Tab-separated table of N, CA and C in Angstrom:
chain	number	residue	atom	x	y	z
A	1	MET	N	84.160	-56.257	72.872
A	1	MET	CA	84.781	-55.224	72.067
A	1	MET	C	83.671	-54.422	71.378
A	2	THR	N	83.852	-53.122	71.325
A	2	THR	CA	82.818	-52.267	70.736
A	2	THR	C	82.846	-52.335	69.205
A	3	ARG	N	81.733	-51.926	68.598
A	3	ARG	CA	81.667	-51.862	67.127
A	3	ARG	C	82.740	-50.918	66.597
A	4	ARG	N	82.961	-49.825	67.309
A	4	ARG	CA	83.979	-48.855	66.878
A	4	ARG	C	85.364	-49.491	66.861
A	5	GLU	N	85.685	-50.271	67.870
A	5	GLU	CA	86.985	-50.948	67.903
A	5	GLU	C	87.098	-51.978	66.784
A	6	LEU	N	86.025	-52.728	66.551
A	6	LEU	CA	86.039	-53.709	65.461
A	6	LEU	C	86.242	-53.009	64.116
A	7	ARG	N	85.575	-51.877	63.938
A	7	ARG	CA	85.709	-51.103	62.700
A	7	ARG	C	87.145	-50.584	62.557
A	8	GLU	N	87.719	-50.130	63.646
A	8	GLU	CA	89.075	-49.593	63.588
A	8	GLU	C	90.083	-50.685	63.243
A	9	HIS	N	89.913	-51.865	63.805
A	9	HIS	CA	90.785	-52.987	63.439
A	9	HIS	C	90.629	-53.318	61.957
A	10	THR	N	89.410	-53.313	61.469
A	10	THR	CA	89.165	-53.594	60.052
A	10	THR	C	89.845	-52.545	59.190
A	11	PHE	N	89.721	-51.284	59.575
A	11	PHE	CA	90.385	-50.195	58.847
A	11	PHE	C	91.892	-50.435	58.778
A	12	ILE	N	92.498	-50.783	59.892
A	12	ILE	CA	93.948	-50.989	59.927
A	12	ILE	C	94.358	-52.122	58.991
A	13	LEU	N	93.595	-53.199	58.992
A	13	LEU	CA	93.916	-54.313	58.099
A	13	LEU	C	93.715	-53.921	56.632
A	14	LEU	N	92.660	-53.189	56.343
A	14	LEU	CA	92.435	-52.739	54.965
A	14	LEU	C	93.549	-51.791	54.521
A	15	PHE	N	94.021	-50.962	55.426
A	15	PHE	CA	95.132	-50.062	55.127
A	15	PHE	C	96.372	-50.887	54.775
A	16	ARG	N	96.642	-51.934	55.540
A	16	ARG	CA	97.778	-52.819	55.252
A	16	ARG	C	97.653	-53.454	53.877
A	17	ARG	N	96.425	-53.717	53.471
A	17	ARG	CA	96.168	-54.400	52.197
A	17	ARG	C	96.783	-53.644	51.027
A	18	ASP	N	96.821	-52.333	51.097
A	18	ASP	CA	97.390	-51.539	50.002
A	18	ASP	C	98.908	-51.643	49.913
A	19	PHE	N	99.545	-52.224	50.895
A	19	PHE	CA	101.001	-52.310	50.909
A	19	PHE	C	101.523	-53.740	50.755
A	20	HIS	N	100.602	-54.691	50.626
A	20	HIS	CA	100.999	-56.094	50.521
A	20	HIS	C	100.209	-56.781	49.420
A	21	SER	N	100.827	-57.772	48.824
A	21	SER	CA	100.136	-58.535	47.783
A	21	SER	C	99.056	-59.415	48.415
A	22	THR	N	98.162	-59.873	47.586
A	22	THR	CA	97.095	-60.761	48.048
A	22	THR	C	97.683	-61.992	48.723
A	23	GLU	N	98.746	-62.514	48.155
A	23	GLU	CA	99.382	-63.708	48.704
A	23	GLU	C	99.970	-63.468	50.101
A	24	GLU	N	100.409	-62.260	50.361
A	24	GLU	CA	101.018	-61.939	51.647
A	24	GLU	C	99.997	-61.647	52.752
A	25	MET	N	98.761	-61.391	52.386
A	25	MET	CA	97.792	-60.920	53.375
A	25	MET	C	97.452	-61.954	54.445
A	26	GLU	N	97.442	-63.216	54.122
A	26	GLU	CA	97.159	-64.224	55.150
A	26	GLU	C	98.233	-64.162	56.241
A	27	GLU	N	99.476	-64.024	55.819
A	27	GLU	CA	100.570	-63.894	56.778
A	27	GLU	C	100.463	-62.573	57.547
A	28	GLN	N	100.073	-61.514	56.843
A	28	GLN	CA	99.907	-60.218	57.503
A	28	GLN	C	98.807	-60.269	58.564
A	29	LEU	N	97.726	-60.988	58.269
A	29	LEU	CA	96.657	-61.146	59.260
A	29	LEU	C	97.196	-61.848	60.504
A	30	SER	N	97.990	-62.882	60.299
A	30	SER	CA	98.580	-63.585	61.441
A	30	SER	C	99.493	-62.663	62.239
A	31	PHE	N	100.334	-61.926	61.540
A	31	PHE	CA	101.217	-60.977	62.229
A	31	PHE	C	100.399	-59.986	63.043
A	32	TYR	N	99.324	-59.500	62.445
A	32	TYR	CA	98.510	-58.488	63.104
A	32	TYR	C	97.888	-59.023	64.384
A	33	PHE	N	97.221	-60.149	64.294
A	33	PHE	CA	96.517	-60.674	65.461
A	33	PHE	C	97.470	-61.243	66.510
A	34	ASP	N	98.607	-61.748	66.083
A	34	ASP	CA	99.581	-62.263	67.043
A	34	ASP	C	100.449	-61.155	67.624
A	35	GLY	N	100.544	-60.024	66.895
A	35	GLY	CA	101.453	-58.964	67.298
A	35	GLY	C	100.872	-57.931	68.230
A	36	ILE	N	99.569	-57.933	68.432
A	36	ILE	CA	98.956	-56.958	69.335
A	36	ILE	C	99.060	-57.514	70.745
A	37	ASP	N	99.860	-56.870	71.547
A	37	ASP	CA	100.025	-57.367	72.915
A	37	ASP	C	100.214	-56.187	73.852
A	38	LEU	N	99.209	-55.916	74.627
A	38	LEU	CA	99.335	-54.902	75.664
A	38	LEU	C	99.360	-55.649	76.995
A	39	SER	N	100.547	-55.878	77.463
A	39	SER	CA	100.679	-56.660	78.687
A	39	SER	C	100.069	-55.922	79.867
A	40	GLU	N	99.818	-56.655	80.906
A	40	GLU	CA	99.249	-56.039	82.108
A	40	GLU	C	100.225	-55.076	82.759
A	41	ASP	N	101.491	-55.152	82.367
A	41	ASP	CA	102.498	-54.242	82.909
A	41	ASP	C	102.415	-52.856	82.268
A	42	ALA	N	101.734	-52.766	81.131
A	42	ALA	CA	101.605	-51.468	80.465
A	42	ALA	C	100.770	-50.548	81.347
A	43	GLY	N	101.152	-49.300	81.390
A	43	GLY	CA	100.411	-48.338	82.196
A	43	GLY	C	99.040	-48.061	81.617
A	44	GLU	N	98.153	-47.522	82.435
A	44	GLU	CA	96.784	-47.219	82.000
A	44	GLU	C	96.785	-46.264	80.811
A	45	GLN	N	97.656	-45.264	80.831
A	45	GLN	CA	97.703	-44.306	79.740
A	45	GLN	C	98.101	-45.003	78.438
A	46	THR	N	99.025	-45.929	78.491
A	46	THR	CA	99.434	-46.678	77.302
A	46	THR	C	98.276	-47.506	76.780
A	47	ARG	N	97.562	-48.193	77.651
A	47	ARG	CA	96.445	-49.031	77.225
A	47	ARG	C	95.338	-48.206	76.577
A	48	ARG	N	95.114	-47.000	77.040
A	48	ARG	CA	94.052	-46.169	76.475
A	48	ARG	C	94.393	-45.684	75.071
A	49	ARG	N	95.675	-45.565	74.760
A	49	ARG	CA	96.078	-45.085	73.437
A	49	ARG	C	95.963	-46.160	72.368
A	50	PHE	N	95.928	-47.411	72.757
A	50	PHE	CA	95.914	-48.507	71.804
A	50	PHE	C	94.613	-49.278	71.860
A	51	LEU	N	94.313	-49.914	70.766
A	51	LEU	CA	93.144	-50.783	70.719
A	51	LEU	C	93.432	-52.049	71.501
A	52	SER	N	92.400	-52.602	72.085
A	52	SER	CA	92.577	-53.914	72.701
A	52	SER	C	92.582	-54.946	71.587
A	53	ALA	N	93.307	-56.010	71.803
A	53	ALA	CA	93.452	-57.048	70.782
A	53	ALA	C	92.151	-57.817	70.615
A	54	PRO	N	91.706	-57.988	69.382
A	54	PRO	CA	90.511	-58.808	69.180
A	54	PRO	C	90.879	-60.279	69.351
A	55	ALA	N	90.000	-61.016	69.977
A	55	ALA	CA	90.234	-62.443	70.176
A	55	ALA	C	88.933	-63.187	69.934
A	56	GLY	N	89.049	-64.453	69.676
A	56	GLY	CA	87.873	-65.298	69.518
A	56	GLY	C	86.920	-64.787	68.461
A	57	GLU	N	85.661	-64.603	68.854
A	57	GLU	CA	84.619	-64.157	67.916
A	57	GLU	C	84.915	-62.773	67.350
A	58	ASP	N	85.503	-61.903	68.170
A	58	ASP	CA	85.834	-60.564	67.681
A	58	ASP	C	86.879	-60.634	66.567
A	59	ALA	N	87.893	-61.451	66.752
A	59	ALA	CA	88.926	-61.603	65.724
A	59	ALA	C	88.319	-62.162	64.439
A	60	GLU	N	87.439	-63.131	64.584
A	60	GLU	CA	86.777	-63.711	63.403
A	60	GLU	C	85.925	-62.665	62.697
A	61	GLU	N	85.228	-61.836	63.463
A	61	GLU	CA	84.404	-60.797	62.847
A	61	GLU	C	85.267	-59.797	62.089
A	62	VAL	N	86.395	-59.404	62.654
A	62	VAL	CA	87.288	-58.471	61.968
A	62	VAL	C	87.801	-59.104	60.677
A	63	LYS	N	88.234	-60.348	60.741
A	63	LYS	CA	88.728	-61.032	59.533
A	63	LYS	C	87.633	-61.142	58.481
A	64	ASN	N	86.438	-61.548	58.898
A	64	ASN	CA	85.330	-61.681	57.946
A	64	ASN	C	85.006	-60.344	57.295
A	65	ARG	N	84.993	-59.306	58.106
A	65	ARG	CA	84.696	-57.965	57.601
A	65	ARG	C	85.761	-57.534	56.596
A	66	PHE	N	87.011	-57.802	56.925
A	66	PHE	CA	88.128	-57.486	56.031
A	66	PHE	C	87.923	-58.170	54.674
A	67	TYR	N	87.638	-59.463	54.701
A	67	TYR	CA	87.449	-60.209	53.455
A	67	TYR	C	86.208	-59.741	52.689
A	68	GLU	N	85.154	-59.376	53.395
A	68	GLU	CA	83.944	-58.873	52.737
A	68	GLU	C	84.231	-57.575	51.990
A	69	VAL	N	84.912	-56.655	52.655
A	69	VAL	CA	85.240	-55.381	52.004
A	69	VAL	C	86.128	-55.645	50.788
A	70	CYS	N	87.117	-56.511	50.939
A	70	CYS	CA	88.015	-56.828	49.821
A	70	CYS	C	87.252	-57.433	48.645
A	71	SER	N	86.255	-58.238	48.932
A	71	SER	CA	85.497	-58.884	47.851
A	71	SER	C	84.657	-57.889	47.051
A	72	HIS	N	84.354	-56.743	47.625
A	72	HIS	CA	83.564	-55.715	46.934
A	72	HIS	C	84.424	-54.527	46.491
A	73	ARG	N	85.718	-54.663	46.594
A	73	ARG	CA	86.616	-53.535	46.357
A	73	ARG	C	86.466	-52.925	44.962
A	74	ASP	N	86.356	-53.749	43.932
A	74	ASP	CA	86.226	-53.202	42.576
A	74	ASP	C	84.945	-52.385	42.418
A	75	GLU	N	83.840	-52.897	42.962
A	75	GLU	CA	82.565	-52.167	42.898
A	75	GLU	C	82.659	-50.854	43.676
A	76	ILE	N	83.252	-50.928	44.860
A	76	ILE	CA	83.401	-49.742	45.712
A	76	ILE	C	84.272	-48.705	45.016
A	77	ASP	N	85.386	-49.156	44.437
A	77	ASP	CA	86.284	-48.227	43.753
A	77	ASP	C	85.599	-47.554	42.572
A	78	ALA	N	84.775	-48.297	41.850
A	78	ALA	CA	84.041	-47.703	40.726
A	78	ALA	C	83.093	-46.607	41.224
A	79	MET	N	82.415	-46.854	42.348
A	79	MET	CA	81.523	-45.842	42.921
A	79	MET	C	82.313	-44.612	43.363
A	80	LEU	N	83.498	-44.836	43.916
A	80	LEU	CA	84.324	-43.719	44.381
A	80	LEU	C	84.828	-42.881	43.208
A	81	VAL	N	85.233	-43.534	42.131
A	81	VAL	CA	85.697	-42.790	40.955
A	81	VAL	C	84.572	-41.902	40.437
A	82	GLU	N	83.375	-42.447	40.386
A	82	GLU	CA	82.225	-41.670	39.920
A	82	GLU	C	81.931	-40.504	40.875
A	83	ALA	N	81.979	-40.762	42.172
A	83	ALA	CA	81.652	-39.729	43.164
A	83	ALA	C	82.708	-38.635	43.245
A	84	THR	N	83.940	-38.960	42.886
A	84	THR	CA	85.015	-37.972	42.960
A	84	THR	C	85.252	-37.311	41.610
A	85	SER	N	84.243	-37.351	40.770
A	85	SER	CA	84.283	-36.701	39.449
A	85	SER	C	85.472	-37.153	38.609
A	86	GLY	N	85.713	-38.460	38.616
A	86	GLY	CA	86.739	-39.023	37.750
A	86	GLY	C	88.157	-38.942	38.270
A	87	TRP	N	88.340	-38.530	39.506
A	87	TRP	CA	89.698	-38.540	40.068
A	87	TRP	C	90.245	-39.949	40.010
A	88	ARG	N	91.502	-40.069	39.722
A	88	ARG	CA	92.144	-41.378	39.840
A	88	ARG	C	92.302	-41.667	41.326
A	89	LEU	N	92.026	-42.875	41.721
A	89	LEU	CA	92.102	-43.228	43.138
A	89	LEU	C	93.520	-43.073	43.693
A	90	GLU	N	94.513	-43.146	42.820
A	90	GLU	CA	95.902	-42.973	43.259
A	90	GLU	C	96.158	-41.563	43.798
A	91	ARG	N	95.296	-40.614	43.439
A	91	ARG	CA	95.458	-39.232	43.904
A	91	ARG	C	94.930	-39.033	45.322
A	92	ILE	N	94.140	-39.993	45.799
A	92	ILE	CA	93.567	-39.889	47.141
A	92	ILE	C	94.537	-40.550	48.121
A	93	GLY	N	94.767	-39.912	49.263
A	93	GLY	CA	95.663	-40.472	50.274
A	93	GLY	C	95.205	-41.859	50.705
A	94	LYS	N	96.149	-42.688	51.086
A	94	LYS	CA	95.843	-44.080	51.465
A	94	LYS	C	94.883	-44.155	52.655
A	95	VAL	N	95.074	-43.308	53.643
A	95	VAL	CA	94.178	-43.322	54.804
A	95	VAL	C	92.768	-42.972	54.368
A	96	GLU	N	92.635	-41.886	53.614
A	96	GLU	CA	91.323	-41.444	53.176
A	96	GLU	C	90.657	-42.483	52.270
A	97	LEU	N	91.420	-43.049	51.349
A	97	LEU	CA	90.869	-44.045	50.440
A	97	LEU	C	90.391	-45.280	51.204
A	98	THR	N	91.168	-45.711	52.165
A	98	THR	CA	90.780	-46.877	52.959
A	98	THR	C	89.511	-46.589	53.758
A	99	LEU	N	89.431	-45.425	54.350
A	99	LEU	CA	88.230	-45.064	55.112
A	99	LEU	C	87.011	-44.933	54.201
A	100	LEU	N	87.199	-44.373	53.028
A	100	LEU	CA	86.087	-44.270	52.078
A	100	LEU	C	85.605	-45.657	51.666
A	101	ARG	N	86.539	-46.553	51.408
A	101	ARG	CA	86.160	-47.919	51.022
A	101	ARG	C	85.366	-48.599	52.133
A	102	LEU	N	85.848	-48.487	53.348
A	102	LEU	CA	85.169	-49.131	54.475
A	102	LEU	C	83.774	-48.536	54.682
A	103	ALA	N	83.690	-47.223	54.682
A	103	ALA	CA	82.390	-46.568	54.891
A	103	ALA	C	81.420	-46.889	53.759
A	104	LEU	N	81.897	-46.859	52.546
A	104	LEU	CA	81.020	-47.149	51.413
A	104	LEU	C	80.558	-48.606	51.444
A	105	PHE	N	81.435	-49.492	51.867
A	105	PHE	CA	81.015	-50.886	52.051
A	105	PHE	C	79.855	-50.950	53.053
A	106	GLU	N	80.015	-50.256	54.172
A	106	GLU	CA	78.975	-50.270	55.196
A	106	GLU	C	77.681	-49.653	54.676
A	107	MET	N	77.789	-48.621	53.873
A	107	MET	CA	76.606	-47.934	53.356
A	107	MET	C	75.870	-48.760	52.302
A	108	ARG	N	76.607	-49.473	51.468
A	108	ARG	CA	75.989	-50.161	50.339
A	108	ARG	C	75.800	-51.666	50.532
A	109	PHE	N	76.611	-52.282	51.380
A	109	PHE	CA	76.581	-53.743	51.464
A	109	PHE	C	76.271	-54.286	52.855
A	110	ASP	N	76.125	-53.425	53.840
A	110	ASP	CA	75.822	-53.887	55.196
A	110	ASP	C	74.550	-53.192	55.673
A	111	GLU	N	73.459	-53.899	55.624
A	111	GLU	CA	72.161	-53.313	55.978
A	111	GLU	C	72.029	-53.027	57.470
A	112	ARG	N	72.930	-53.566	58.285
A	112	ARG	CA	72.852	-53.355	59.731
A	112	ARG	C	73.317	-51.962	60.147
A	113	ILE	N	74.057	-51.295	59.285
A	113	ILE	CA	74.662	-50.014	59.662
A	113	ILE	C	73.999	-48.879	58.867
A	114	PRO	N	73.360	-47.944	59.576
A	114	PRO	CA	72.763	-46.790	58.892
A	114	PRO	C	73.845	-45.924	58.235
A	115	ASP	N	73.501	-45.290	57.128
A	115	ASP	CA	74.456	-44.450	56.409
A	115	ASP	C	75.084	-43.395	57.309
A	116	LYS	N	74.262	-42.741	58.130
A	116	LYS	CA	74.779	-41.685	59.004
A	116	LYS	C	75.841	-42.211	59.967
A	117	VAL	N	75.644	-43.430	60.453
A	117	VAL	CA	76.617	-44.030	61.369
A	117	VAL	C	77.917	-44.324	60.616
A	118	ALA	N	77.803	-44.893	59.414
A	118	ALA	CA	78.991	-45.205	58.609
A	118	ALA	C	79.793	-43.935	58.327
A	119	ILE	N	79.094	-42.866	57.989
A	119	ILE	CA	79.774	-41.600	57.696
A	119	ILE	C	80.430	-41.043	58.950
A	120	ASN	N	79.694	-40.995	60.043
A	120	ASN	CA	80.238	-40.465	61.288
A	120	ASN	C	81.476	-41.244	61.737
A	121	GLU	N	81.415	-42.555	61.659
A	121	GLU	CA	82.550	-43.377	62.091
A	121	GLU	C	83.768	-43.147	61.191
A	122	ALA	N	83.535	-43.000	59.888
A	122	ALA	CA	84.645	-42.730	58.973
A	122	ALA	C	85.278	-41.372	59.284
A	123	VAL	N	84.451	-40.395	59.576
A	123	VAL	CA	84.952	-39.056	59.910
A	123	VAL	C	85.767	-39.105	61.210
A	124	GLU	N	85.279	-39.827	62.196
A	124	GLU	CA	86.006	-39.939	63.470
A	124	GLU	C	87.350	-40.635	63.286
A	125	LEU	N	87.378	-41.684	62.476
A	125	LEU	CA	88.652	-42.365	62.209
A	125	LEU	C	89.593	-41.465	61.408
A	126	ALA	N	89.030	-40.644	60.522
A	126	ALA	CA	89.848	-39.702	59.759
A	126	ALA	C	90.514	-38.688	60.682
A	127	LYS	N	89.799	-38.259	61.702
A	127	LYS	CA	90.382	-37.320	62.667
A	127	LYS	C	91.541	-37.961	63.413
A	128	LYS	N	91.447	-39.252	63.656
A	128	LYS	CA	92.484	-39.962	64.404
A	128	LYS	C	93.682	-40.315	63.529
A	129	TYR	N	93.432	-40.743	62.291
A	129	TYR	CA	94.511	-41.273	61.450
A	129	TYR	C	94.901	-40.388	60.275
A	130	GLY	N	94.069	-39.442	59.920
A	130	GLY	CA	94.326	-38.638	58.728
A	130	GLY	C	94.967	-37.299	59.031
A	131	THR	N	94.888	-36.426	58.046
A	131	THR	CA	95.436	-35.076	58.166
A	131	THR	C	94.330	-34.124	58.625
A	132	GLU	N	94.651	-32.845	58.701
A	132	GLU	CA	93.676	-31.825	59.106
A	132	GLU	C	92.464	-31.790	58.193
A	133	THR	N	92.663	-32.082	56.924
A	133	THR	CA	91.581	-31.968	55.946
A	133	THR	C	90.871	-33.293	55.657
A	134	SER	N	91.353	-34.374	56.212
A	134	SER	CA	90.801	-35.702	55.909
A	134	SER	C	89.324	-35.833	56.261
A	135	ALA	N	88.958	-35.397	57.445
A	135	ALA	CA	87.580	-35.568	57.902
A	135	ALA	C	86.599	-34.843	56.978
A	136	GLY	N	86.912	-33.616	56.610
A	136	GLY	CA	86.041	-32.853	55.718
A	136	GLY	C	85.945	-33.477	54.332
A	137	PHE	N	87.068	-33.932	53.817
A	137	PHE	CA	87.099	-34.575	52.511
A	137	PHE	C	86.215	-35.822	52.512
A	138	ILE	N	86.395	-36.666	53.513
A	138	ILE	CA	85.631	-37.914	53.612
A	138	ILE	C	84.141	-37.606	53.784
A	139	ASN	N	83.831	-36.661	54.646
A	139	ASN	CA	82.431	-36.286	54.861
A	139	ASN	C	81.794	-35.816	53.552
A	140	GLY	N	82.496	-35.014	52.796
A	140	GLY	CA	81.964	-34.494	51.543
A	140	GLY	C	81.705	-35.586	50.516
A	141	ILE	N	82.643	-36.479	50.354
A	141	ILE	CA	82.486	-37.569	49.374
A	141	ILE	C	81.353	-38.488	49.788
A	142	LEU	N	81.318	-38.884	51.054
A	142	LEU	CA	80.281	-39.809	51.516
A	142	LEU	C	78.898	-39.158	51.493
A	143	ALA	N	78.828	-37.869	51.804
A	143	ALA	CA	77.528	-37.175	51.750
A	143	ALA	C	77.013	-37.163	50.317
A	144	LYS	N	77.906	-36.987	49.373
A	144	LYS	CA	77.524	-37.009	47.962
A	144	LYS	C	76.980	-38.398	47.587
A	145	LEU	N	77.579	-39.443	48.127
A	145	LEU	CA	77.146	-40.806	47.813
A	145	LEU	C	75.805	-41.144	48.454
A	146	VAL	N	75.466	-40.521	49.580
A	146	VAL	CA	74.168	-40.755	50.210
A	146	VAL	C	73.076	-40.181	49.341
A	147	GLU	N	73.335	-39.054	48.708
A	147	GLU	CA	72.351	-38.379	47.883
A	147	GLU	C	71.996	-39.171	46.635
A	148	GLU	N	72.895	-40.047	46.193
A	148	GLU	CA	72.674	-40.809	44.949
A	148	GLU	C	71.693	-41.931	45.162
């Protein structure tokens, strides 16, 4: 599985996190990993539209990444509030906020990922999951954070 696919799975789980309590997330993780099923009967076009299911080491990496981002969420949110000139995080769309959290985690807490890669990947995911303005918004906020 590619790094991009692993990142996208992590994004989806982090997005779910905003809609479920901490206590529910273990069950949500099980639902997520057990619920992804693209049978061999699915057409090629269908398979290309969906992510392949992470299994084994890939599934563990996605889960670990999810928990790592969650463990730094308060620090990340504080950085985002500062970078957005005091905006309340509730004013930022859930997709954009989740992508900002993931990218900022990669920029500040994962030395394996260069800042430019984290920003580019967040922008690409914003184009896929966000609105027309999501990619520009995310790029602007993250570029501001690189300068700091």
